[in-house]
Amino acid sequence: MAGTTALPLQQLIASLDNSCLPKILQVCSGVYFQGSIYEISGSEVCFSTGDLIKVINIELLSVCCEDISNNEKFELPISHTGLFKVVPEDMPYSTIEEMMSLRPVGLESCLPFTFTSRSKITIGNFTLGAGRALTVLSIKQHEGEEDQLRCHIQGKQEASAEVSIPFSLQGEFRECESEERFTLREIMSSPCLCSRRFRFINTTKCDRPLVLSPIYQVHAIMNLRKNVLKFPSSLEVDVVDVTDVCKDASFVTPLSLTEVHSQPDESFPVVVEVLEGPETRSLFKCSWLPELSKSSHLIFHKTGTSAMILLSSMKSRKAQQYFLVSQQYGGRFRRRPREFNSVYELYVASIQAPGLKVSVTKNCEEDEEEGLPGLSVGEQLEVIRCETMVLPCGGSKGETQSVEALLCQRLQEPDDGDDDDDDEEEEVKQEDEREKVPLPLYMQGHFVEVLGDNKKYKLRDLGKEFTLPLDVKVVSRDTELETDPLVGFACLRIEGAMLEPTIQVSFPHSPDHCFEIPTQWLSMSVYFTKDPLPWPCGQPPKCHVNRVTEVTDTFFYEFRKQGNSNAAPPPRPPKRNLSTSTSAKKSSKSSKKSSKAEKSKHGQDKGIPTKELANLTLNSKRRPPAPPPPGIFDDQPPPVVPRKQSAEMTTGKALPNTYVEREERKTKVNQERECHVAADVDSDHDYETVDDSFVTMMKTAQENVMYY
């Protein structure tokens, strides 16, 4: 920095324009307000003595207004709409040329303006007395001749005249205060006006003279900075222009991984240094991720595009895992049957794989009112198509409604015998007679896919021959991998395939063990160094690429959002017809109300039936014994009452438990029976109501047995 002069940053930047950029500045000394640029522009930057700053652009940001009477400062945006007028200088000008040189650029738009001469002016045969005001109308410019001012002179009694004054005329000239008005942008666009003092047109704000200074936003590059640095020129830092001395100085260019991928192939292999590592919450969960820290070195071997498969482990007691696997993976897979927990899942799978065959893994009871068919464990179904069907919607009126249903065909189990001589026509007839089963899409069910092959596949072949998703199992590991993380899983699901721009990377301490970084899924910045590669020139090592990369569940969800953003949700079950049950509830409520009203009227106990209460008197509070049933005499044993037969007894199944309701509930049951209240078909219990006559008969039989 010898032979150079340090200037405040504000002053040096104000003397520049974009046409002379870039400029290289070196920091000498100084401090800036509040200690760091971090609090100004959101970037954590610290200027140290000797730092080089490469200014690549300046942008007018605002204007600093300084009151010269008390040194107070305030800032106005460049878009400020207020107007200013020039404050005349106290010191006189010695020549016309000096006075005109301080006028703004584009003089014609700022005319007229007025000045006076302290001494008399003699031009040829014309003499003008001292103190007369001259108004400049225009500038006369003739090639080969001196420039002249065309001025207007206002004489006495409204007499006027024009005179031309040469620029070289000497004297003592003072500018008069004029009514010219300027905006901040006009003042900042003229280097001459920037050096003048101004006053607000609105004197209530500030009537004292102001010195206006532009404040620029400086766009610069510094070493080891990720992005272009932006800071205001008002920082109190002294700098030196060292552009001529440091022309060959190299500034680090930060590159994102996407920008690295766009570099020419001749740039690789290369040693790079990490300027900013990946985010704390990365989408990857692998061994090489923690080593991608700031200031660490990597070897970028080459760039390319890799076909990758996203795998997920099945949900179990352990946490679910996800893997990003290259299609160059050398292991072998065998297909695994997929499981489906609803008819809708079956429908989605059938769209991707027509002719899907499944086996039922859980019984499903038939519901005729809802139109749900019965399914038994072990039954095999073949999906035919999805179509709109008319199914019952519940209720006693036989109402129906149209729903989307999956039409399936029940498959017959193969016979144990060898009937090789069956006629082909008989087989066609059996196929035509296969039962068609409609399964509404909202129906719950449990199915497992029926597979017809036990072949081993490569990963890239699975994507060609089958549609995804697909359940598989690794049956032979990739021998090129030291440890294959996919081995040991009972089932893996292939979620999808993708083409990803990748960079083949390794660490300097093991340059032959490489891994691939998908550039669109990892955010970090690096720069190309000039460090030598860690192998002899022209003898690159044979690289072993890790084909399996574990990723987080966040990666999986982001992948699913990109692929299934417009996927329709599963259908909802149709609304049931509740008209019958509603009327039953209303009638039950009305009967309860009438019963309560009648009981309250007579003051009866809730647990005593009305008919029995009519037979009671004040002297006879006990219940009279019930008469014996007809045909039974005291000298004969009571008849055996036959048990009620039900459909379950004929099938050999056990009868459900029954019980006799308490006495308090008999009245309520009888009233509901008299009102013909329908039973609730949705009840989960199978209670049986005991008839009153049967109870009376049983009590009489017990009494007779005691006397028998």
XYZ file of C-alpha atoms in Angstrom:
708
model
C 0.000 0.000 0.000
C 3.007 2.244 -0.320
C 2.425 5.440 -2.229
C -1.340 5.222 -1.865
C -3.728 7.384 0.112
C -6.359 5.924 2.428
C -9.830 7.386 2.040
C -13.084 6.819 3.920
C -15.171 4.155 2.248
C -18.027 6.622 1.772
C -15.858 9.086 -0.090
C -14.157 6.540 -2.304
C -17.406 4.790 -3.302
C -19.033 8.157 -4.075
C -16.263 8.867 -6.569
C -16.938 5.633 -8.488
C -19.514 4.684 -11.065
C -20.461 1.338 -12.563
C -18.470 2.005 -15.718
C -15.147 1.799 -13.874
C -15.934 -1.389 -11.943
C -14.713 -3.813 -10.735
C -12.374 -2.217 -8.234
C -10.228 -3.993 -5.643
C -10.078 -2.221 -2.279
C -7.909 -3.079 0.689
C -9.024 -2.389 4.268
C -6.613 -0.132 6.208
C -8.312 0.582 9.517
C -11.455 1.948 11.060
C -14.556 0.863 12.879
C -18.164 0.821 11.832
C -21.257 1.450 13.880
C -22.616 -1.333 16.124
C -19.586 -3.460 15.566
C -20.523 -5.787 12.710
C -22.256 -5.979 9.368
C -24.299 -8.866 10.745
C -26.619 -6.335 12.374
C -26.949 -4.343 9.138
C -27.624 -6.772 6.347
C -28.065 -10.144 7.998
C -24.655 -11.497 6.907
C -22.039 -12.270 9.498
C -18.956 -10.518 8.108
C -15.953 -8.946 9.793
C -13.508 -6.599 8.038
C -9.925 -7.008 9.178
C -6.897 -4.920 8.269
C -5.460 -6.184 5.003
C -8.655 -7.784 3.695
C -9.282 -7.428 -0.024
C -12.727 -6.422 -1.244
C -13.616 -6.716 -4.903
C -16.383 -4.196 -5.653
C -18.447 -5.436 -8.589
C -21.454 -3.107 -8.408
C -22.811 -0.090 -6.549
C -26.465 0.838 -6.171
C -27.771 4.184 -4.891
C -29.633 3.368 -1.698
C -30.333 6.595 0.227
C -29.035 10.104 0.979
C -27.380 11.304 4.173
C -28.391 14.869 5.136
C -25.981 16.723 7.452
C -26.926 19.987 9.162
C -23.685 22.014 8.987
C -24.747 24.278 11.840
C -24.805 21.506 14.491
C -23.391 18.440 12.622
C -26.635 16.507 13.026
C -27.299 13.797 10.441
C -30.382 12.005 9.206
C -31.086 9.732 6.275
C -33.651 9.969 3.483
C -34.518 7.307 0.907
C -33.638 8.080 -2.678
C -37.354 7.925 -3.517
C -38.092 10.872 -1.190
C -40.578 13.202 -2.926
C -39.554 16.416 -1.176
C -37.946 19.267 -3.174
C -34.808 21.240 -2.389
C -33.369 24.537 -3.566
C -29.742 25.598 -3.744
C -28.330 27.802 -1.006
C -26.116 30.511 -2.579
C -22.421 30.268 -1.733
C -20.911 32.849 0.605
C -17.665 33.017 -1.380
C -17.871 34.815 -4.761
C -16.798 33.291 -8.074
C -13.837 34.887 -9.851
C -14.927 34.010 -13.423
C -18.121 33.183 -15.275
C -16.649 29.817 -16.214
C -16.098 28.900 -12.556
C -19.642 29.803 -11.696
C -21.060 27.791 -14.573
C -18.934 24.763 -13.777
C -20.854 24.315 -10.521
C -24.168 24.211 -12.273
C -25.884 20.812 -12.598
C -25.589 18.557 -15.613
C -28.254 19.441 -18.172
C -28.087 23.152 -17.666
C -30.823 23.928 -20.155
C -33.409 22.202 -17.977
C -32.351 24.305 -14.961
C -32.608 27.703 -16.559
C -33.072 30.491 -15.929
C -30.916 31.380 -12.902
C -29.748 34.793 -11.685
C -26.386 36.230 -10.522
C -24.918 39.644 -9.772
C -21.537 41.335 -10.252
C -19.976 43.371 -7.448
C -18.128 45.530 -10.003
C -19.236 47.076 -13.249
C -19.110 44.975 -16.432
C -17.843 46.391 -19.737
C -18.490 44.351 -22.865
C -17.400 46.200 -26.007
C -19.330 49.470 -26.107
C -21.763 48.226 -23.426
C -21.220 48.936 -19.723
C -23.311 47.458 -16.916
C -23.253 48.978 -13.455
C -22.339 47.037 -10.295
C -25.047 45.128 -8.392
C -27.283 44.658 -11.410
C -29.027 41.284 -11.630
C -28.457 39.207 -14.754
C -30.677 36.269 -15.636
C -29.040 33.533 -17.728
C -31.306 32.485 -20.590
C -29.064 30.153 -22.573
C -25.496 29.285 -23.514
C -24.119 30.216 -26.910
C -21.696 27.626 -28.248
C -20.005 28.138 -31.615
C -17.262 25.959 -33.010
C -13.885 27.669 -32.825
C -15.278 30.469 -30.629
C -15.517 30.988 -26.882
C -18.738 30.007 -25.138
C -20.947 32.877 -24.054
C -23.914 33.421 -21.749
C -27.029 35.040 -23.204
C -28.367 37.082 -20.299
C -31.412 39.253 -19.738
C -31.193 42.596 -17.916
C -34.247 44.166 -16.351
C -33.955 47.989 -16.507
C -35.931 50.796 -14.987
C -39.532 51.509 -16.023
C -39.866 47.915 -17.294
C -37.138 48.464 -19.865
C -35.120 45.337 -20.667
C -32.169 44.283 -22.773
C -30.107 41.218 -23.680
C -26.332 40.885 -23.501
C -23.808 38.124 -24.236
C -21.077 37.626 -21.632
C -17.992 35.480 -22.413
C -16.980 32.666 -20.035
C -13.524 34.199 -19.524
C -14.885 37.423 -18.047
C -13.279 38.064 -14.661
C -14.800 39.840 -11.700
C -16.589 39.101 -8.445
C -19.796 37.235 -9.172
C -22.339 36.021 -6.654
C -25.206 33.673 -7.316
C -28.631 34.911 -6.301
C -31.092 32.646 -4.512
C -33.420 31.310 -7.159
C -36.648 29.379 -7.209
C -35.100 26.341 -8.894
C -36.189 23.105 -7.257
C -34.506 19.715 -7.339
C -35.351 16.197 -6.191
C -32.854 13.996 -4.381
C -32.349 11.850 -7.467
C -31.603 14.932 -9.626
C -29.108 16.211 -7.070
C -27.336 12.851 -6.801
C -27.106 12.508 -10.584
C -24.969 15.665 -10.875
C -21.425 15.669 -9.421
C -21.539 19.491 -9.329
C -24.808 19.650 -7.413
C -23.611 17.075 -4.886
C -21.033 19.585 -3.644
C -23.631 22.341 -3.082
C -25.695 23.129 -0.023
C -29.478 22.839 -0.087
C -32.495 23.860 1.897
C -35.904 22.210 2.134
C -38.678 23.986 0.285
C -40.821 23.199 3.315
C -39.000 25.367 5.863
C -41.010 23.939 8.775
C -38.960 20.744 8.521
C -35.479 22.222 8.373
C -34.609 25.754 7.258
C -30.863 25.403 7.843
C -28.405 24.596 5.059
C -27.810 20.879 4.467
C -24.955 18.944 2.864
C -26.244 15.912 0.961
C -24.115 12.758 0.597
C -25.135 9.632 -1.339
C -25.154 6.264 0.429
C -24.617 3.304 -1.888
C -25.221 -0.368 -1.400
C -21.936 -1.987 -2.309
C -21.941 -5.407 -4.004
C -18.603 -7.070 -3.394
C -16.800 -10.406 -3.329
C -14.540 -11.506 -0.518
C -12.442 -14.606 -0.040
C -14.250 -17.685 1.317
C -17.642 -16.030 1.127
C -20.560 -18.118 -0.117
C -22.566 -15.325 -1.732
C -22.038 -11.798 -3.009
C -21.624 -9.523 0.000
C -23.837 -6.433 0.263
C -23.096 -3.582 2.687
C -23.724 0.202 2.825
C -21.001 2.632 1.849
C -21.567 4.606 5.061
C -19.435 2.197 7.105
C -16.642 4.062 8.871
C -13.842 2.104 7.276
C -10.717 3.479 5.587
C -9.786 1.753 2.354
C -7.208 2.014 -0.410
C -7.739 1.400 -4.119
C -5.251 -1.390 -5.017
C -6.777 -2.398 -8.337
C -3.562 -1.789 -10.301
C -1.401 -3.618 -7.772
C -3.657 -6.673 -7.266
C -4.897 -7.303 -10.791
C -3.896 -10.974 -10.586
C -5.458 -11.594 -7.189
C -7.831 -14.564 -7.307
C -11.118 -14.519 -5.434
C -12.795 -17.754 -4.410
C -16.013 -18.487 -6.297
C -18.479 -20.416 -4.104
C -20.443 -23.093 -5.970
C -23.540 -25.020 -4.966
C -23.766 -28.705 -5.867
C -26.147 -27.860 -8.694
C -23.599 -25.382 -10.077
C -20.842 -27.993 -9.693
C -22.907 -30.433 -11.751
C -23.079 -27.881 -14.589
C -19.276 -27.539 -14.795
C -17.564 -29.035 -17.878
C -16.228 -32.586 -17.691
C -12.669 -31.310 -18.056
C -12.918 -29.796 -14.564
C -12.921 -33.258 -12.948
C -11.437 -34.906 -10.980
C -10.689 -32.042 -8.614
C -10.082 -31.431 -4.920
C -12.714 -29.163 -3.378
C -13.074 -27.530 0.017
C -16.410 -27.268 1.813
C -17.375 -23.656 2.525
C -20.714 -24.460 4.112
C -21.789 -27.945 5.132
C -25.258 -29.472 4.840
C -28.092 -28.422 7.093
C -28.410 -29.959 10.539
C -31.662 -31.696 9.603
C -30.439 -33.436 6.495
C -32.478 -35.751 4.302
C -29.697 -38.354 4.432
C -28.793 -40.793 7.182
C -25.472 -42.304 6.213
C -21.865 -42.622 7.414
C -20.322 -40.035 5.081
C -22.697 -37.203 6.003
C -20.964 -36.101 9.270
C -17.657 -35.743 7.400
C -19.071 -33.051 5.083
C -18.204 -30.317 7.555
C -16.863 -26.832 6.945
C -13.215 -26.651 5.726
C -13.116 -30.403 4.985
C -11.683 -31.545 1.627
C -13.369 -33.847 -0.885
C -12.528 -35.336 -4.269
C -15.133 -34.828 -6.974
C -14.433 -37.585 -9.522
C -17.175 -36.952 -12.087
C -20.760 -35.896 -12.587
C -23.603 -37.766 -14.214
C -27.217 -38.911 -14.009
C -28.074 -42.080 -12.068
C -31.233 -44.176 -12.111
C -32.235 -44.787 -8.499
C -34.879 -46.764 -6.631
C -36.443 -45.781 -3.306
C -36.958 -48.745 -0.947
C -38.712 -48.870 2.406
C -38.819 -51.544 5.064
C -42.162 -52.854 6.241
C -43.701 -51.478 9.432
C -42.866 -53.582 12.476
C -41.726 -53.148 16.024
C -38.527 -51.539 14.778
C -38.439 -48.098 13.221
C -39.163 -48.038 9.506
C -36.102 -47.471 7.323
C -35.704 -45.996 3.833
C -32.946 -46.549 1.262
C -31.956 -44.850 -1.971
C -30.467 -47.605 -4.161
C -28.740 -47.275 -7.517
C -30.059 -49.540 -10.266
C -26.474 -50.810 -10.606
C -26.968 -52.660 -7.328
C -25.632 -56.201 -7.788
C -27.889 -58.142 -5.416
C -30.785 -60.386 -6.420
C -34.414 -60.025 -5.378
C -37.404 -62.316 -5.178
C -40.924 -60.963 -5.289
C -42.983 -60.990 -2.107
C -46.794 -61.019 -2.022
C -48.292 -57.687 -1.135
C -50.861 -57.285 1.615
C -53.983 -55.142 1.234
C -56.172 -53.940 4.108
C -59.072 -52.551 2.080
C -60.790 -52.970 -1.252
C -59.589 -49.498 -2.249
C -55.941 -50.562 -1.862
C -56.786 -53.556 -4.009
C -58.310 -51.252 -6.615
C -55.219 -49.010 -6.750
C -52.953 -52.041 -7.174
C -55.189 -53.497 -9.905
C -54.894 -50.321 -11.982
C -51.115 -50.744 -12.098
C -51.225 -54.539 -12.491
C -54.297 -55.784 -14.453
C -55.386 -59.345 -13.695
C -54.341 -59.132 -10.057
C -55.102 -62.258 -8.031
C -55.432 -62.232 -4.264
C -56.312 -64.586 -1.443
C -58.611 -63.672 1.453
C -56.794 -63.727 4.812
C -59.681 -62.793 7.137
C -63.348 -63.771 7.183
C -65.913 -61.154 6.253
C -69.561 -61.754 7.186
C -72.211 -61.132 4.586
C -74.493 -58.136 5.086
C -77.433 -58.231 2.691
C -78.854 -54.906 3.837
C -75.590 -53.129 3.021
C -74.802 -55.221 -0.048
C -71.523 -56.534 1.381
C -70.656 -60.073 0.241
C -69.310 -62.764 2.540
C -65.670 -63.788 2.175
C -63.925 -66.757 3.759
C -60.271 -67.299 4.557
C -58.463 -68.977 1.683
C -60.807 -67.882 -1.084
C -58.998 -66.620 -4.160
C -60.264 -63.675 -6.178
C -59.242 -62.250 -9.514
C -59.853 -58.542 -10.048
C -61.761 -57.889 -13.268
C -62.643 -54.201 -13.349
C -64.130 -51.315 -11.421
C -67.647 -50.269 -12.305
C -70.689 -48.512 -10.887
C -73.162 -50.907 -9.281
C -76.550 -50.589 -7.599
C -76.382 -51.937 -4.053
C -78.795 -51.789 -1.093
C -78.231 -48.912 1.279
C -79.950 -50.352 4.353
C -83.457 -49.899 5.696
C -86.697 -51.819 5.264
C -88.038 -50.030 2.203
C -85.617 -51.680 -0.212
C -83.894 -48.462 -1.168
C -80.734 -48.652 -3.297
C -78.005 -46.358 -4.432
C -75.154 -46.402 -6.942
C -71.631 -46.944 -5.624
C -68.224 -47.664 -7.128
C -67.422 -51.343 -6.691
C -64.598 -53.649 -7.696
C -65.927 -56.583 -9.684
C -63.990 -59.753 -8.822
C -64.257 -63.384 -9.818
C -63.981 -66.278 -7.397
C -61.369 -68.782 -8.497
C -61.960 -72.517 -8.027
C -59.363 -74.498 -6.159
C -57.507 -77.039 -8.320
C -58.705 -80.659 -8.040
C -56.514 -83.238 -6.348
C -57.047 -85.844 -9.067
C -55.354 -85.924 -12.450
C -58.093 -85.224 -14.970
C -55.915 -84.780 -18.036
C -58.667 -85.949 -20.403
C -61.162 -83.185 -19.523
C -62.768 -81.616 -22.473
C -61.820 -77.985 -23.301
C -65.485 -77.090 -23.648
C -66.080 -78.207 -20.073
C -63.280 -75.900 -18.887
C -64.772 -72.948 -20.745
C -68.148 -73.743 -19.219
C -66.626 -73.798 -15.729
C -64.999 -70.433 -16.351
C -68.301 -68.943 -17.427
C -69.982 -70.287 -14.295
C -67.466 -68.698 -11.908
C -69.173 -66.464 -9.405
C -68.824 -62.711 -9.799
C -68.366 -60.865 -6.510
C -68.856 -57.068 -6.307
C -66.748 -55.456 -3.575
C -67.609 -51.797 -2.788
C -64.485 -49.642 -2.703
C -65.246 -48.496 0.839
C -65.404 -52.082 2.110
C -62.801 -53.229 4.624
C -61.009 -56.485 3.927
C -57.737 -58.351 4.262
C -56.078 -59.817 1.190
C -52.678 -61.101 0.147
C -51.355 -61.193 -3.407
C -51.085 -64.549 -5.168
C -47.797 -64.852 -7.039
C -47.149 -67.266 -9.864
C -43.340 -67.264 -10.015
C -40.345 -67.812 -7.738
C -37.738 -66.217 -9.996
C -34.754 -64.107 -8.904
C -34.506 -60.620 -10.414
C -31.980 -57.847 -10.689
C -33.144 -54.475 -9.456
C -33.190 -52.883 -12.902
C -35.218 -55.829 -14.291
C -37.912 -55.443 -11.651
C -38.574 -51.894 -12.769
C -38.930 -53.010 -16.376
C -41.200 -56.036 -15.903
C -43.472 -54.902 -13.054
C -45.279 -51.788 -11.986
C -44.489 -50.095 -8.687
C -44.953 -50.279 -5.750
C -43.629 -53.833 -5.424
C -42.736 -55.981 -2.401
C -39.437 -57.850 -2.647
C -36.822 -59.618 -0.536
C -33.054 -59.718 -1.052
C -32.014 -63.352 -1.596
C -28.381 -62.702 -2.582
C -26.258 -59.741 -1.462
C -24.185 -57.352 -3.562
C -20.678 -58.820 -3.370
C -19.020 -55.484 -4.225
C -20.276 -53.929 -0.988
C -18.426 -54.507 2.278
C -21.725 -54.566 4.154
C -25.067 -54.775 2.384
C -27.712 -53.055 4.555
C -30.581 -54.540 2.512
C -29.822 -58.111 3.576
C -31.831 -59.354 6.542
C -35.127 -57.589 5.879
C -38.057 -59.981 5.591
C -39.717 -57.677 3.097
C -38.827 -54.427 1.318
C -41.188 -52.276 -0.720
C -40.044 -50.569 -3.915
C -41.781 -47.186 -3.596
C -40.679 -45.568 -6.840
C -37.919 -44.830 -9.332
C -36.159 -41.590 -10.202
C -33.430 -40.143 -12.407
C -31.118 -37.994 -10.288
C -28.159 -35.759 -11.243
C -25.318 -37.017 -9.057
C -21.672 -36.319 -8.199
C -19.291 -39.205 -7.518
C -17.376 -38.250 -4.383
C -14.662 -39.703 -2.144
C -12.442 -38.540 0.700
C -8.698 -37.889 0.173
C -7.726 -40.551 2.743
C -9.628 -43.246 0.774
C -9.982 -42.037 -2.833
C -11.084 -45.444 -4.173
C -14.161 -45.751 -1.909
C -16.774 -43.533 -3.542
C -20.362 -42.595 -2.947
C -22.923 -40.661 -4.988
C -24.501 -37.387 -3.837
C -27.849 -36.440 -5.445
C -27.326 -32.728 -6.057
C -30.993 -31.752 -5.782
C -31.424 -33.310 -2.338
C -28.366 -31.914 -0.528
C -27.589 -28.229 0.031
C -23.946 -27.251 0.544
C -21.339 -24.949 -1.056
C -17.776 -25.733 -2.099
C -14.987 -24.171 -4.109
C -12.424 -25.703 -6.429
C -8.923 -25.709 -4.953
C -5.599 -26.105 -6.722
C -4.479 -28.906 -4.413
C -2.952 -31.950 -6.154
C -4.922 -35.177 -6.430
C -3.844 -37.954 -4.005
C -2.630 -40.360 -6.716
C 0.112 -40.366 -9.370
C -0.551 -38.272 -12.425
C -2.551 -40.179 -15.003
C -3.102 -43.194 -12.720
C -6.527 -42.773 -11.111
C -7.590 -45.561 -8.728
C -10.313 -48.082 -9.493
C -13.342 -46.723 -7.711
C -15.794 -48.879 -5.729
C -19.080 -47.008 -5.522
C -21.454 -47.504 -2.612
C -24.800 -48.275 -4.246
C -27.010 -48.031 -1.132
C -27.660 -44.782 0.775
C -29.973 -44.648 3.778
C -32.313 -41.638 3.839
C -34.700 -40.257 6.429
C -38.470 -40.408 6.526
C -38.495 -36.711 5.525
C -36.886 -37.692 2.209
C -39.605 -40.310 1.707
C -42.428 -37.863 2.419
C -40.937 -35.239 0.086
C -40.663 -37.883 -2.637
C -44.281 -38.930 -2.112
C -45.477 -35.317 -2.284
C -43.790 -34.869 -5.663
C -45.303 -38.029 -7.119
C -48.794 -38.119 -5.586
C -49.707 -34.462 -5.264
C -53.040 -34.960 -7.100
C -53.948 -38.413 -5.780
C -57.636 -38.754 -4.879
C -58.512 -39.862 -1.335
C -60.243 -43.223 -0.719
C -64.059 -43.173 -1.095
C -66.244 -42.748 1.964
C -68.977 -45.277 2.774
C -72.476 -44.201 1.646
C -74.825 -42.694 4.190
C -77.189 -45.221 5.695
C -80.955 -44.827 5.519
C -81.905 -44.008 9.092
C -85.596 -43.256 8.441
C -86.786 -46.542 9.990
C -84.623 -46.335 13.071
C -85.512 -42.674 13.513
C -89.260 -43.375 13.474
C -88.738 -46.242 15.916
C -86.863 -43.988 18.280
C -89.581 -41.354 18.030
C -92.352 -43.869 18.747
C -90.365 -45.287 21.653
C -89.902 -41.829 23.110
C -93.605 -41.002 22.711
C -94.637 -44.257 24.425
C -92.254 -43.533 27.277
C -93.671 -40.046 27.690
C -97.298 -41.283 27.735
C -96.417 -44.032 30.196
C -94.676 -41.607 32.522
C -97.598 -39.169 32.343
C -100.141 -41.848 33.238
C -98.015 -43.167 36.059
C -97.498 -39.747 37.524
C -101.257 -39.112 37.321
C -102.138 -42.172 39.434
C -99.049 -42.039 41.607
C -98.016 -45.559 40.697
C -94.694 -47.238 41.301
C -92.564 -47.524 38.202
C -91.805 -51.208 38.749
C -95.451 -52.441 39.003
C -97.444 -53.296 35.834
C -100.720 -51.463 35.286
C -102.953 -54.579 35.018
C -101.634 -56.114 38.216
C -102.050 -52.795 40.049
C -105.769 -52.771 39.193
C -106.274 -56.061 41.084
C -104.683 -54.777 44.280
C -106.641 -53.247 47.212
C -105.603 -51.461 50.353
C -106.147 -54.606 52.407
C -104.405 -56.909 49.955
C -100.971 -55.692 49.072
C -99.524 -59.091 48.227
C -99.782 -60.441 44.794
C -102.388 -63.268 44.416
C -101.023 -66.599 43.199
C -101.304 -67.189 39.463
C -103.843 -69.820 38.382
C -102.416 -73.076 37.028
C -102.276 -73.464 33.280
C -105.121 -75.313 31.617
C -104.811 -79.074 31.520
C -102.599 -79.397 34.602
C -103.945 -81.087 37.744
C -102.422 -81.517 41.157
C -102.016 -85.255 40.735
C -100.115 -85.019 37.489
C -96.568 -83.887 36.921
C -96.098 -80.631 35.108
C -95.399 -80.831 31.380
C -91.923 -80.338 30.087
C -91.660 -77.098 28.226
C -89.796 -77.622 24.924
C -86.753 -75.532 24.254
C -86.833 -72.951 21.552
C -85.119 -74.066 18.415
C -82.870 -71.660 16.487
C -80.912 -71.716 13.294
C -77.671 -71.993 15.232
C -78.693 -75.304 16.823
C -79.232 -76.935 13.455
C -75.764 -75.950 12.335
C -74.073 -77.328 15.418
C -72.949 -73.959 16.779
C -73.317 -72.989 20.430
C -76.292 -70.839 21.427
C -75.565 -67.340 22.679
C -76.073 -66.583 26.340
C -79.592 -65.490 27.375
C -80.884 -64.064 30.576
C -84.187 -63.095 32.187
C -84.612 -59.388 32.533
C -85.162 -57.843 35.924
C -88.677 -57.081 37.079
C -88.127 -53.352 36.793
C -87.485 -53.642 33.048
C -90.548 -55.790 32.205
C -92.918 -52.866 31.930
C -90.611 -51.058 29.583
C -90.173 -54.147 27.360
C -93.926 -54.823 27.212
C -94.732 -51.250 26.252
C -92.170 -51.313 23.483
C -93.596 -54.618 22.230
C -97.105 -53.149 22.178
C -95.886 -50.183 20.144
C -94.314 -52.605 17.627
C -90.875 -51.098 18.039
C -88.422 -52.676 15.643
C -85.286 -54.224 17.049
C -82.006 -52.434 16.522
C -80.263 -54.346 13.769
C -76.936 -52.767 14.601
C -76.807 -54.086 18.185
C -73.741 -56.146 18.979
C -75.634 -58.255 21.599
C -77.994 -61.160 21.027
C -80.406 -60.806 23.954
C -83.641 -62.845 24.017
C -86.779 -61.388 25.620
C -88.662 -63.950 27.749
C -92.420 -64.006 27.260
C -94.552 -63.106 30.339
C -96.791 -66.134 29.887
C -93.759 -68.377 29.838
C -92.474 -66.841 33.100
C -95.896 -67.356 34.762
C -96.026 -70.951 33.542
C -92.546 -71.669 34.927
C -93.425 -70.222 38.368
C -96.615 -72.297 38.526
C -94.670 -75.389 37.526
C -92.181 -74.783 40.321
C -94.996 -74.463 42.873
C -96.595 -77.676 41.634
C -93.299 -79.515 41.815
C -93.016 -78.538 45.443
C -96.398 -80.172 46.126
C -95.827 -83.113 43.795
